[in-house]
Tab-separated table of C-alpha atoms in Angstrom:
chain	number	residue	atom	x	y	z
W	1	MET	CA	-74.541	-8.085	34.080
W	2	ALA	CA	-76.270	-5.126	32.358
W	3	VAL	CA	-77.302	-3.521	35.593
W	4	HIS	CA	-73.848	-4.062	37.066
W	5	VAL	CA	-72.265	-2.461	33.982
W	6	ILE	CA	-74.624	0.505	34.198
W	7	ASP	CA	-73.849	1.006	37.849
W	8	GLU	CA	-70.084	0.792	37.092
W	9	ALA	CA	-70.397	3.257	34.265
W	10	ASN	CA	-72.242	5.687	36.419
W	11	ARG	CA	-69.411	5.691	38.938
W	12	CYS	CA	-66.925	6.954	36.315
W	13	LEU	CA	-65.721	10.504	37.202
W	14	GLN	CA	-64.869	11.365	33.568
W	15	CYS	CA	-61.456	12.557	34.658
W	16	LYS	CA	-59.890	15.340	32.565
W	17	LYS	CA	-56.587	13.534	32.802
W	18	PRO	CA	-57.773	9.858	32.556
W	19	MET	CA	-55.158	7.687	34.328
W	20	CYS	CA	-57.125	4.585	33.155
W	21	GLN	CA	-56.356	5.530	29.579
W	22	GLN	CA	-52.683	6.175	30.378
W	23	GLY	CA	-52.459	2.817	32.086
W	24	CYS	CA	-53.749	0.952	29.049
W	25	PRO	CA	-50.991	-0.199	26.717
W	26	ILE	CA	-53.115	0.722	23.677
W	27	HIS	CA	-54.546	3.867	25.310
W	28	THR	CA	-58.145	2.890	24.991
W	29	PRO	CA	-60.319	6.109	25.296
W	30	ILE	CA	-62.207	4.655	28.270
W	31	PRO	CA	-63.945	7.911	29.352
W	32	ALA	CA	-65.239	8.537	25.874
W	33	ILE	CA	-66.607	4.962	25.578
W	34	ILE	CA	-68.251	5.213	28.954
W	35	LYS	CA	-69.757	8.606	28.204
W	36	ALA	CA	-71.239	7.303	24.933
W	37	MET	CA	-72.670	4.370	26.709
W	38	ARG	CA	-74.227	6.412	29.495
W	39	GLU	CA	-75.876	8.705	26.897
W	40	GLY	CA	-77.442	5.778	25.098
W	41	ARG	CA	-75.051	5.696	22.192
W	42	LEU	CA	-73.987	2.101	22.664
W	43	GLU	CA	-73.024	1.361	19.002
W	44	GLU	CA	-70.919	4.455	18.882
W	45	ALA	CA	-69.172	3.216	22.075
W	46	GLY	CA	-68.523	-0.105	20.450
W	47	LYS	CA	-67.137	1.560	17.301
W	48	ILE	CA	-64.801	3.749	19.309
W	49	ALA	CA	-63.433	0.667	21.132
W	50	PHE	CA	-63.077	-1.376	17.900
W	51	GLU	CA	-61.466	1.487	15.987
W	52	ASN	CA	-58.837	1.868	18.719
W	53	ASN	CA	-58.363	-1.811	19.314
W	54	PRO	CA	-59.781	-4.387	16.861
W	55	MET	CA	-59.238	-7.083	19.537
W	56	SER	CA	-61.129	-5.194	22.187
W	57	LEU	CA	-63.638	-8.020	22.666
W	58	VAL	CA	-60.742	-10.422	23.423
W	59	CYS	CA	-58.716	-7.904	25.530
W	60	SER	CA	-61.770	-7.245	27.690
W	61	LEU	CA	-61.525	-10.894	28.929
W	62	VAL	CA	-57.716	-11.680	28.924
W	63	CYS	CA	-55.987	-8.370	29.743
W	64	ASN	CA	-54.286	-7.896	33.090
W	65	HIS	CA	-56.717	-5.155	33.999
W	66	GLU	CA	-55.592	-4.863	37.612
W	67	ARG	CA	-52.169	-3.645	36.425
W	68	GLN	CA	-53.432	-1.603	33.527
W	69	CYS	CA	-56.737	0.421	33.191
W	70	GLU	CA	-58.288	-0.638	36.501
W	71	GLY	CA	-55.037	-0.408	38.348
W	72	HIS	CA	-54.692	3.229	37.421
W	73	CYS	CA	-58.298	4.287	38.101
W	74	VAL	CA	-58.232	7.121	40.672
W	75	LEU	CA	-61.131	5.626	42.518
W	76	GLY	CA	-58.941	2.611	43.338
W	77	ARG	CA	-56.761	4.740	45.636
W	78	LYS	CA	-59.336	4.809	48.375
W	79	GLY	CA	-61.886	2.260	47.259
W	80	GLN	CA	-62.815	0.075	44.347
W	81	PRO	CA	-61.773	1.051	40.846
W	82	ILE	CA	-64.250	1.157	37.944
W	83	HIS	CA	-64.654	-2.381	36.620
W	84	VAL	CA	-63.537	-1.259	33.150
W	85	SER	CA	-63.146	-4.831	31.827
W	86	SER	CA	-66.827	-5.627	32.428
W	87	ILE	CA	-67.914	-2.355	30.716
W	88	GLU	CA	-65.605	-2.990	27.756
W	89	ASN	CA	-66.772	-6.568	27.412
W	90	TYR	CA	-70.453	-5.664	27.540
W	91	ILE	CA	-70.037	-2.997	24.867
W	92	SER	CA	-67.678	-5.029	22.581
W	93	ASP	CA	-69.678	-8.264	22.869
W	94	THR	CA	-73.076	-6.536	22.271
W	95	CYS	CA	-71.814	-4.414	19.316
W	96	PHE	CA	-69.401	-6.709	17.609
W	97	GLU	CA	-71.663	-7.885	14.789
W	98	ARG	CA	-73.284	-4.370	14.524
W	99	ILE	CA	-70.047	-2.557	13.765
W	100	ASP	CA	-69.835	-1.733	10.126
W	101	VAL	CA	-66.135	-1.668	9.319
W	102	HIS	CA	-65.519	0.980	6.687
W	103	CYS	CA	-62.959	-0.083	4.066
W	104	ALA	CA	-61.406	2.091	1.471
W	105	PRO	CA	-61.808	1.040	-2.176
W	106	LYS	CA	-59.414	-1.703	-3.255
W	107	ASN	CA	-56.065	-0.279	-4.340
W	108	GLY	CA	-54.869	-3.314	-6.300
W	109	LYS	CA	-52.152	-4.232	-3.762
W	110	LYS	CA	-51.904	-7.615	-2.066
W	111	VAL	CA	-50.574	-8.244	1.416
W	112	ALA	CA	-49.667	-11.629	2.918
W	113	VAL	CA	-50.132	-12.150	6.640
W	114	ILE	CA	-48.365	-15.247	8.100
W	115	GLY	CA	-50.046	-16.183	11.381
W	116	ALA	CA	-53.642	-15.769	12.440
W	117	GLY	CA	-52.936	-14.769	15.995
W	118	PRO	CA	-53.758	-11.316	17.619
W	119	ALA	CA	-51.035	-9.564	15.731
W	120	GLY	CA	-51.968	-11.095	12.362
W	121	ILE	CA	-55.675	-10.465	12.785
W	122	THR	CA	-54.956	-6.831	13.752
W	123	ILE	CA	-52.729	-6.244	10.762
W	124	ALA	CA	-55.251	-7.870	8.394
W	125	ILE	CA	-58.151	-5.693	9.644
W	126	LEU	CA	-56.136	-2.420	9.576
W	127	LEU	CA	-54.700	-2.946	6.091
W	128	THR	CA	-57.962	-4.136	4.696
W	129	LYS	CA	-59.520	-0.920	5.965
W	130	LYS	CA	-56.844	0.973	3.974
W	131	GLY	CA	-57.806	-0.764	0.725
W	132	TYR	CA	-55.343	-3.637	0.586
W	133	SER	CA	-56.303	-7.236	-0.418
W	134	VAL	CA	-55.164	-9.416	2.465
W	135	THR	CA	-54.638	-13.185	2.667
W	136	ILE	CA	-53.860	-14.761	6.060
W	137	PHE	CA	-51.775	-17.998	6.135
W	138	ASP	CA	-51.856	-20.115	9.262
W	139	SER	CA	-50.296	-23.506	9.976
W	140	ARG	CA	-53.306	-24.624	11.987
W	141	ASP	CA	-56.890	-25.292	11.060
W	142	LYS	CA	-58.421	-22.554	13.211
W	143	ILE	CA	-57.651	-18.819	13.520
W	144	GLY	CA	-56.593	-17.197	16.767
W	145	GLY	CA	-53.024	-18.555	17.404
W	146	VAL	CA	-52.375	-18.395	21.104
W	147	LEU	CA	-55.955	-17.268	21.729
W	148	GLN	CA	-57.212	-20.537	20.206
W	149	TYR	CA	-54.488	-22.933	21.260
W	150	GLY	CA	-52.962	-21.373	24.400
W	151	ILE	CA	-55.760	-19.814	26.440
W	152	PRO	CA	-58.408	-22.118	27.999
W	153	GLU	CA	-62.044	-22.097	27.055
W	154	PHE	CA	-63.125	-20.921	30.498
W	155	ARG	CA	-61.053	-17.756	30.116
W	156	LEU	CA	-61.818	-17.061	26.447
W	157	PRO	CA	-64.758	-18.805	24.808
W	158	LYS	CA	-63.768	-20.058	21.373
W	159	THR	CA	-67.036	-18.894	19.876
W	160	ILE	CA	-65.527	-15.420	19.979
W	161	LEU	CA	-62.795	-16.481	17.544
W	162	GLU	CA	-65.508	-17.875	15.207
W	163	ARG	CA	-67.115	-14.493	15.340
W	164	TYR	CA	-63.872	-12.856	14.325
W	165	LYS	CA	-63.439	-15.332	11.521
W	166	LYS	CA	-66.855	-14.278	10.086
W	167	LYS	CA	-65.934	-10.618	10.471
W	168	LEU	CA	-62.681	-11.114	8.608
W	169	ARG	CA	-64.473	-12.962	5.764
W	170	ALA	CA	-67.160	-10.289	5.633
W	171	MET	CA	-64.399	-7.687	5.132
W	172	GLY	CA	-63.116	-9.720	2.157
W	173	ILE	CA	-59.997	-11.134	3.894
W	174	LYS	CA	-58.988	-14.615	2.593
W	175	ILE	CA	-57.804	-17.231	5.042
W	176	ARG	CA	-55.659	-20.232	4.133
W	177	PRO	CA	-55.654	-22.643	7.113
W	178	ASN	CA	-53.227	-25.588	7.438
W	179	THR	CA	-50.670	-23.741	5.372
W	180	THR	CA	-47.097	-23.435	6.807
W	181	ILE	CA	-44.977	-20.818	5.121
W	182	GLY	CA	-41.408	-22.275	5.250
W	183	GLY	CA	-42.694	-25.663	4.247
W	184	ALA	CA	-44.070	-26.355	0.790
W	185	LEU	CA	-44.491	-22.610	0.303
W	186	GLU	CA	-41.735	-20.165	1.138
W	187	ILE	CA	-41.673	-16.402	1.433
W	188	LYS	CA	-40.053	-16.093	-1.982
W	189	ASP	CA	-43.201	-17.778	-3.469
W	190	LEU	CA	-45.387	-15.026	-1.886
W	191	PHE	CA	-43.277	-12.233	-3.473
W	192	ARG	CA	-43.321	-14.140	-6.818
W	193	ASP	CA	-47.085	-14.235	-6.660
W	194	GLY	CA	-47.456	-10.501	-6.314
W	195	TYR	CA	-47.706	-9.756	-2.588
W	196	GLN	CA	-46.390	-6.232	-2.123
W	197	SER	CA	-45.427	-6.849	1.467
W	198	ILE	CA	-45.455	-9.631	3.957
W	199	PHE	CA	-46.235	-9.651	7.664
W	200	ILE	CA	-44.912	-12.271	10.059
W	201	GLY	CA	-46.883	-12.842	13.301
W	202	THR	CA	-46.123	-16.483	13.916
W	203	GLY	CA	-45.918	-16.284	17.747
W	204	VAL	CA	-43.799	-18.439	20.037
W	205	TRP	CA	-44.595	-22.140	19.896
W	206	ARG	CA	-41.331	-23.764	20.915
W	207	PRO	CA	-41.337	-24.563	24.620
W	208	LYS	CA	-38.346	-23.432	26.635
W	209	LYS	CA	-36.554	-26.289	28.331
W	210	LEU	CA	-35.267	-26.412	31.908
W	211	GLY	CA	-32.085	-28.031	30.623
W	212	ILE	CA	-32.189	-30.794	33.244
W	213	LYS	CA	-32.083	-34.601	33.143
W	214	GLY	CA	-35.498	-36.219	32.642
W	215	GLU	CA	-37.219	-33.749	30.282
W	216	SER	CA	-37.735	-36.442	27.614
W	217	LEU	CA	-39.520	-38.878	29.924
W	218	GLY	CA	-43.055	-40.090	29.166
W	219	ASN	CA	-44.454	-38.457	32.230
W	220	VAL	CA	-43.216	-34.964	31.268
W	221	HIS	CA	-45.039	-32.455	29.030
W	222	PHE	CA	-44.673	-28.801	27.981
W	223	ALA	CA	-47.437	-26.230	28.868
W	224	ILE	CA	-47.813	-24.865	25.318
W	225	ASP	CA	-48.288	-28.384	23.935
W	226	TYR	CA	-50.740	-29.370	26.696
W	227	LEU	CA	-52.921	-26.320	26.348
W	228	ALA	CA	-53.266	-26.805	22.609
W	229	ASN	CA	-55.280	-29.964	23.215
W	230	PRO	CA	-55.727	-31.024	26.869
W	231	ASP	CA	-58.038	-33.876	25.864
W	232	ALA	CA	-55.125	-35.722	24.274
W	233	TYR	CA	-53.455	-36.156	27.688
W	234	GLU	CA	-53.915	-38.635	30.541
W	235	LEU	CA	-52.027	-37.025	33.430
W	236	GLY	CA	-53.219	-39.055	36.425
W	237	ASP	CA	-54.354	-37.806	39.815
W	238	LYS	CA	-51.231	-35.958	41.015
W	239	VAL	CA	-49.616	-33.398	38.806
W	240	ALA	CA	-46.637	-31.094	39.343
W	241	VAL	CA	-46.494	-27.849	37.370
W	242	ILE	CA	-43.126	-26.198	37.056
W	243	GLY	CA	-43.535	-22.361	36.869
W	244	VAL	CA	-45.962	-19.835	38.294
W	245	GLY	CA	-46.671	-17.354	35.383
W	246	ASN	CA	-50.099	-16.796	33.819
W	247	SER	CA	-49.664	-19.728	31.510
W	248	ALA	CA	-48.816	-22.053	34.505
W	249	MET	CA	-52.157	-20.883	36.148
W	250	ASP	CA	-54.006	-21.778	32.898
W	251	VAL	CA	-52.329	-25.150	32.930
W	252	ALA	CA	-53.162	-25.886	36.623
W	253	ARG	CA	-56.828	-24.833	36.260
W	254	THR	CA	-57.225	-26.784	33.026
W	255	VAL	CA	-55.639	-29.898	34.664
W	256	ILE	CA	-58.036	-29.638	37.614
W	257	ARG	CA	-60.966	-29.353	35.212
W	258	HIS	CA	-59.857	-32.541	33.501
W	259	GLY	CA	-60.080	-34.516	36.655
W	260	SER	CA	-56.644	-34.415	38.387
W	261	ARG	CA	-57.208	-34.108	42.142
W	262	ASP	CA	-53.791	-32.995	43.438
W	263	VAL	CA	-52.151	-30.202	41.441
W	264	THR	CA	-49.177	-28.161	42.822
W	265	LEU	CA	-47.234	-25.344	41.174
W	266	TYR	CA	-43.519	-25.051	41.993
W	267	ALA	CA	-41.290	-21.881	41.699
W	268	ARG	CA	-37.820	-20.798	42.534
W	269	GLY	CA	-38.977	-17.338	43.801
W	270	ALA	CA	-40.970	-16.372	46.726
W	271	ARG	CA	-44.269	-15.343	44.981
W	272	SER	CA	-46.358	-15.939	41.940
W	273	ASP	CA	-45.372	-14.226	38.679
W	274	ALA	CA	-48.958	-14.314	37.472
W	275	SER	CA	-51.555	-11.607	38.028
W	276	LEU	CA	-53.221	-11.570	41.411
W	277	HIS	CA	-56.601	-12.521	39.944
W	278	GLU	CA	-55.163	-15.435	38.054
W	279	THR	CA	-53.305	-16.699	41.088
W	280	GLN	CA	-56.415	-16.342	43.261
W	281	TYR	CA	-58.598	-18.231	40.767
W	282	ALA	CA	-56.031	-21.098	40.592
W	283	MET	CA	-56.088	-21.272	44.432
W	284	LEU	CA	-59.855	-21.153	44.451
W	285	ASP	CA	-59.997	-23.959	41.959
W	286	GLY	CA	-57.820	-26.055	44.338
W	287	ALA	CA	-54.226	-25.586	43.058
W	288	LYS	CA	-51.443	-25.614	45.688
W	289	PHE	CA	-48.184	-23.582	45.618
W	290	GLU	CA	-44.645	-24.386	46.736
W	291	PHE	CA	-42.085	-21.537	46.585
W	292	GLY	CA	-38.363	-21.472	46.973
W	293	LYS	CA	-37.864	-24.768	45.087
W	294	GLN	CA	-34.998	-25.388	42.604
W	295	ILE	CA	-35.731	-28.398	40.324
W	296	ILE	CA	-32.761	-30.607	39.992
W	297	GLU	CA	-34.056	-33.411	37.710
W	298	ILE	CA	-37.143	-35.365	36.745
W	299	ASN	CA	-37.444	-39.126	36.993
W	300	ASP	CA	-40.218	-41.695	36.532
W	301	ASP	CA	-41.585	-40.825	40.003
W	302	GLY	CA	-41.719	-37.118	39.439
W	303	PRO	CA	-39.588	-34.044	40.036
W	304	VAL	CA	-36.653	-33.712	42.431
W	305	PHE	CA	-36.121	-30.412	44.162
W	306	ARG	CA	-33.602	-28.599	46.347
W	307	SER	CA	-34.997	-25.921	48.698
W	308	ILE	CA	-33.655	-22.404	48.257
W	309	TYR	CA	-32.640	-19.993	51.048
W	310	SER	CA	-33.423	-16.353	50.461
W	311	ASP	CA	-32.943	-13.081	52.385
W	312	GLU	CA	-35.689	-10.573	53.091
W	313	ASN	CA	-35.271	-9.014	49.613
W	314	GLY	CA	-35.751	-12.264	47.865
W	315	ASN	CA	-32.134	-12.731	46.922
W	316	ILE	CA	-30.860	-16.295	46.911
W	317	THR	CA	-28.402	-16.917	49.678
W	318	GLY	CA	-27.971	-20.711	49.488
W	319	TYR	CA	-29.493	-24.121	48.859
W	320	GLU	CA	-30.558	-27.010	51.073
W	321	GLU	CA	-28.016	-29.811	50.890
W	322	ASN	CA	-30.549	-32.609	50.783
W	323	THR	CA	-32.871	-33.093	47.871
W	324	GLU	CA	-36.586	-33.861	47.905
W	325	GLN	CA	-38.263	-36.400	45.690
W	326	VAL	CA	-41.896	-35.232	44.887
W	327	HIS	CA	-44.129	-38.077	43.702
W	328	ALA	CA	-46.276	-37.018	40.754
W	329	ASP	CA	-48.020	-38.949	37.981
W	330	SER	CA	-47.140	-36.213	35.529
W	331	VAL	CA	-44.946	-33.087	35.314
W	332	ILE	CA	-45.823	-30.121	33.153
W	333	ILE	CA	-43.047	-27.557	32.421
W	334	SER	CA	-44.357	-23.976	32.094
W	335	ILE	CA	-41.427	-21.578	31.942
W	336	SER	CA	-42.267	-19.617	28.735
W	337	GLN	CA	-41.571	-20.318	25.085
W	338	GLY	CA	-39.669	-19.075	22.081
W	339	PRO	CA	-40.250	-18.894	18.276
W	340	LYS	CA	-39.767	-21.774	15.859
W	341	SER	CA	-37.079	-21.159	13.151
W	342	LYS	CA	-38.642	-22.325	9.880
W	343	LEU	CA	-39.047	-18.881	8.379
W	344	VAL	CA	-35.583	-17.769	9.260
W	345	ASN	CA	-34.087	-21.033	7.891
W	346	THR	CA	-35.962	-20.749	4.585
W	347	THR	CA	-35.731	-16.989	3.935
W	348	GLU	CA	-32.436	-15.523	2.781
W	349	GLY	CA	-31.416	-12.387	4.720
W	350	LEU	CA	-34.082	-12.856	7.471
W	351	LYS	CA	-32.224	-12.489	10.782
W	352	ALA	CA	-33.080	-13.419	14.298
W	353	THR	CA	-31.744	-12.314	17.588
W	354	LYS	CA	-29.710	-14.540	19.921
W	355	ASN	CA	-33.036	-15.454	21.546
W	356	GLY	CA	-34.427	-16.613	18.194
W	357	LEU	CA	-36.857	-13.632	17.979
W	358	LEU	CA	-37.104	-11.841	14.681
W	359	GLU	CA	-34.790	-8.871	14.422
W	360	THR	CA	-36.820	-5.646	13.636
W	361	ASN	CA	-36.634	-1.919	14.063
W	362	GLU	CA	-39.186	0.132	15.949
W	363	TYR	CA	-41.585	0.057	13.017
W	364	GLY	CA	-41.499	-3.739	12.658
W	365	GLU	CA	-39.224	-3.693	9.564
W	366	THR	CA	-37.181	-6.959	9.433
W	367	THR	CA	-33.745	-7.338	7.824
W	368	VAL	CA	-35.452	-8.124	4.449
W	369	GLU	CA	-37.176	-5.341	2.511
W	370	GLY	CA	-40.907	-5.716	2.331
W	371	ILE	CA	-41.078	-8.152	5.325
W	372	PHE	CA	-42.512	-6.797	8.576
W	373	ALA	CA	-43.204	-8.486	11.893
W	374	SER	CA	-44.730	-7.876	15.367
W	375	GLY	CA	-46.278	-9.766	18.200
W	376	ASP	CA	-44.660	-12.495	20.240
W	377	VAL	CA	-42.310	-13.442	17.476
W	378	VAL	CA	-40.629	-10.086	17.976
W	379	LEU	CA	-41.414	-9.223	21.594
W	380	GLY	CA	-41.286	-12.694	23.139
W	381	ALA	CA	-44.265	-14.058	25.072
W	382	LYS	CA	-46.107	-10.864	25.941
W	383	THR	CA	-49.688	-9.847	26.306
W	384	VAL	CA	-52.425	-9.681	23.633
W	385	VAL	CA	-52.882	-5.952	24.077
W	386	GLU	CA	-49.113	-5.319	23.677
W	387	ALA	CA	-49.118	-7.306	20.382
W	388	VAL	CA	-52.111	-5.254	19.081
W	389	ALA	CA	-50.596	-1.912	20.164
W	390	TYR	CA	-47.311	-2.701	18.350
W	391	SER	CA	-49.149	-4.050	15.307
W	392	LYS	CA	-50.981	-0.741	14.863
W	393	ILE	CA	-47.557	0.979	14.450
W	394	VAL	CA	-46.431	-1.791	12.051
W	395	ALA	CA	-49.645	-1.566	9.928
W	396	ASP	CA	-48.933	2.176	9.349
W	397	ALA	CA	-45.334	1.371	8.421
W	398	MET	CA	-46.354	-1.288	5.924
W	399	ASP	CA	-48.793	1.201	4.375
W	400	ARG	CA	-46.019	3.874	4.066
W	401	TYR	CA	-43.677	1.336	2.543
W	402	MET	CA	-46.105	0.239	-0.067
W	403	GLN	CA	-47.099	3.824	-0.967
W	404	LYS	CA	-43.348	4.690	-1.360
W	405	LYS	CA	-42.796	1.621	-3.405
W	406	GLU	CA	-45.630	2.559	-5.741
W	407	SER	CA	-44.233	6.078	-6.144
W	408	ARG	CA	-40.758	4.724	-6.997
W	409	THR	CA	-42.360	2.374	-9.543
W	410	ASP	CA	-44.220	5.241	-11.100
W	411	GLU	CA	-41.051	7.294	-11.386
W	412	ASP	CA	-39.247	4.400	-13.139
């Protein structure tokens, strides 16, 4: 790996107008990181990456690099782009424990972070660096949110999240696991106990339904539930996965690793919605694909489909009159997910959009003063790097809000 990474770093042209950086949602200064590495300043490279993106170690593994940094590399126009992901992973993995995160002296203000996913971890790190005392509340026993319970081990080793937990604690961040805000504790209790502002990054954990007959049967499961603990399921040999997004690829590959021999993904469209790499890996692992299939219902024998007719542009022109019964031991529905509604239901004035996502402005301010939000609970099911990029904006907005609040209090 080290030799490969050095070779890749040496291929970098150090473009004056780095398209790789423009293609990254969080604008990682890739040329600067590679330059520092090439000159033997590895820890400096790691610090640059972490300062720009506290989740760089995670993003180096789970980002859709082919559409972002690597997809914009000028070398990719006529040949192979720089393998930025491998370089970033080597630097971030090697330097993670060595990075000394400088934090300003404590300013006496407390911040509550609800949700220990990518957005919550980012907010906690950024505000702790600014001198705030941060407590993270999470409804589950381990940190990471979707990273822990929605991405398989073979794509993101869970030891990385344990390393993040140690880093958070070393920075002085308190973590309360198995604590649901909106249950025994509500947001009003947090304000009562002196938290100056509250961040919500609870993600999207409610599976979206197909809205067809059969979804409550015992042979039917939802992707987000399955990925949280695959060992709890006995799916049988033949499994049908409804959906072809990145999550569906994770489901199919996990199912195969747990012993199912015949796994097929079904989609209405004519192509996979997942990244090319994830689709190719699913196929390599043994998953099969069926496109142009409209699911009608699910019964005890498996899903029932009607074939779709499409024109050359992919527009639906009609449906096959006859239906097709597919025999499957289990069916897993993987068509995205939405947020749960506990916080909205228990917090006066907190509003959600018609899709159930939290209503915010561009700075993450919700409809209640002092409460901010970002990540999937605002954006819907998006990528980790998008959640982190938005959270950087929100962290600055929270800091400005608390500074203004202090100045108003001083004036009073």
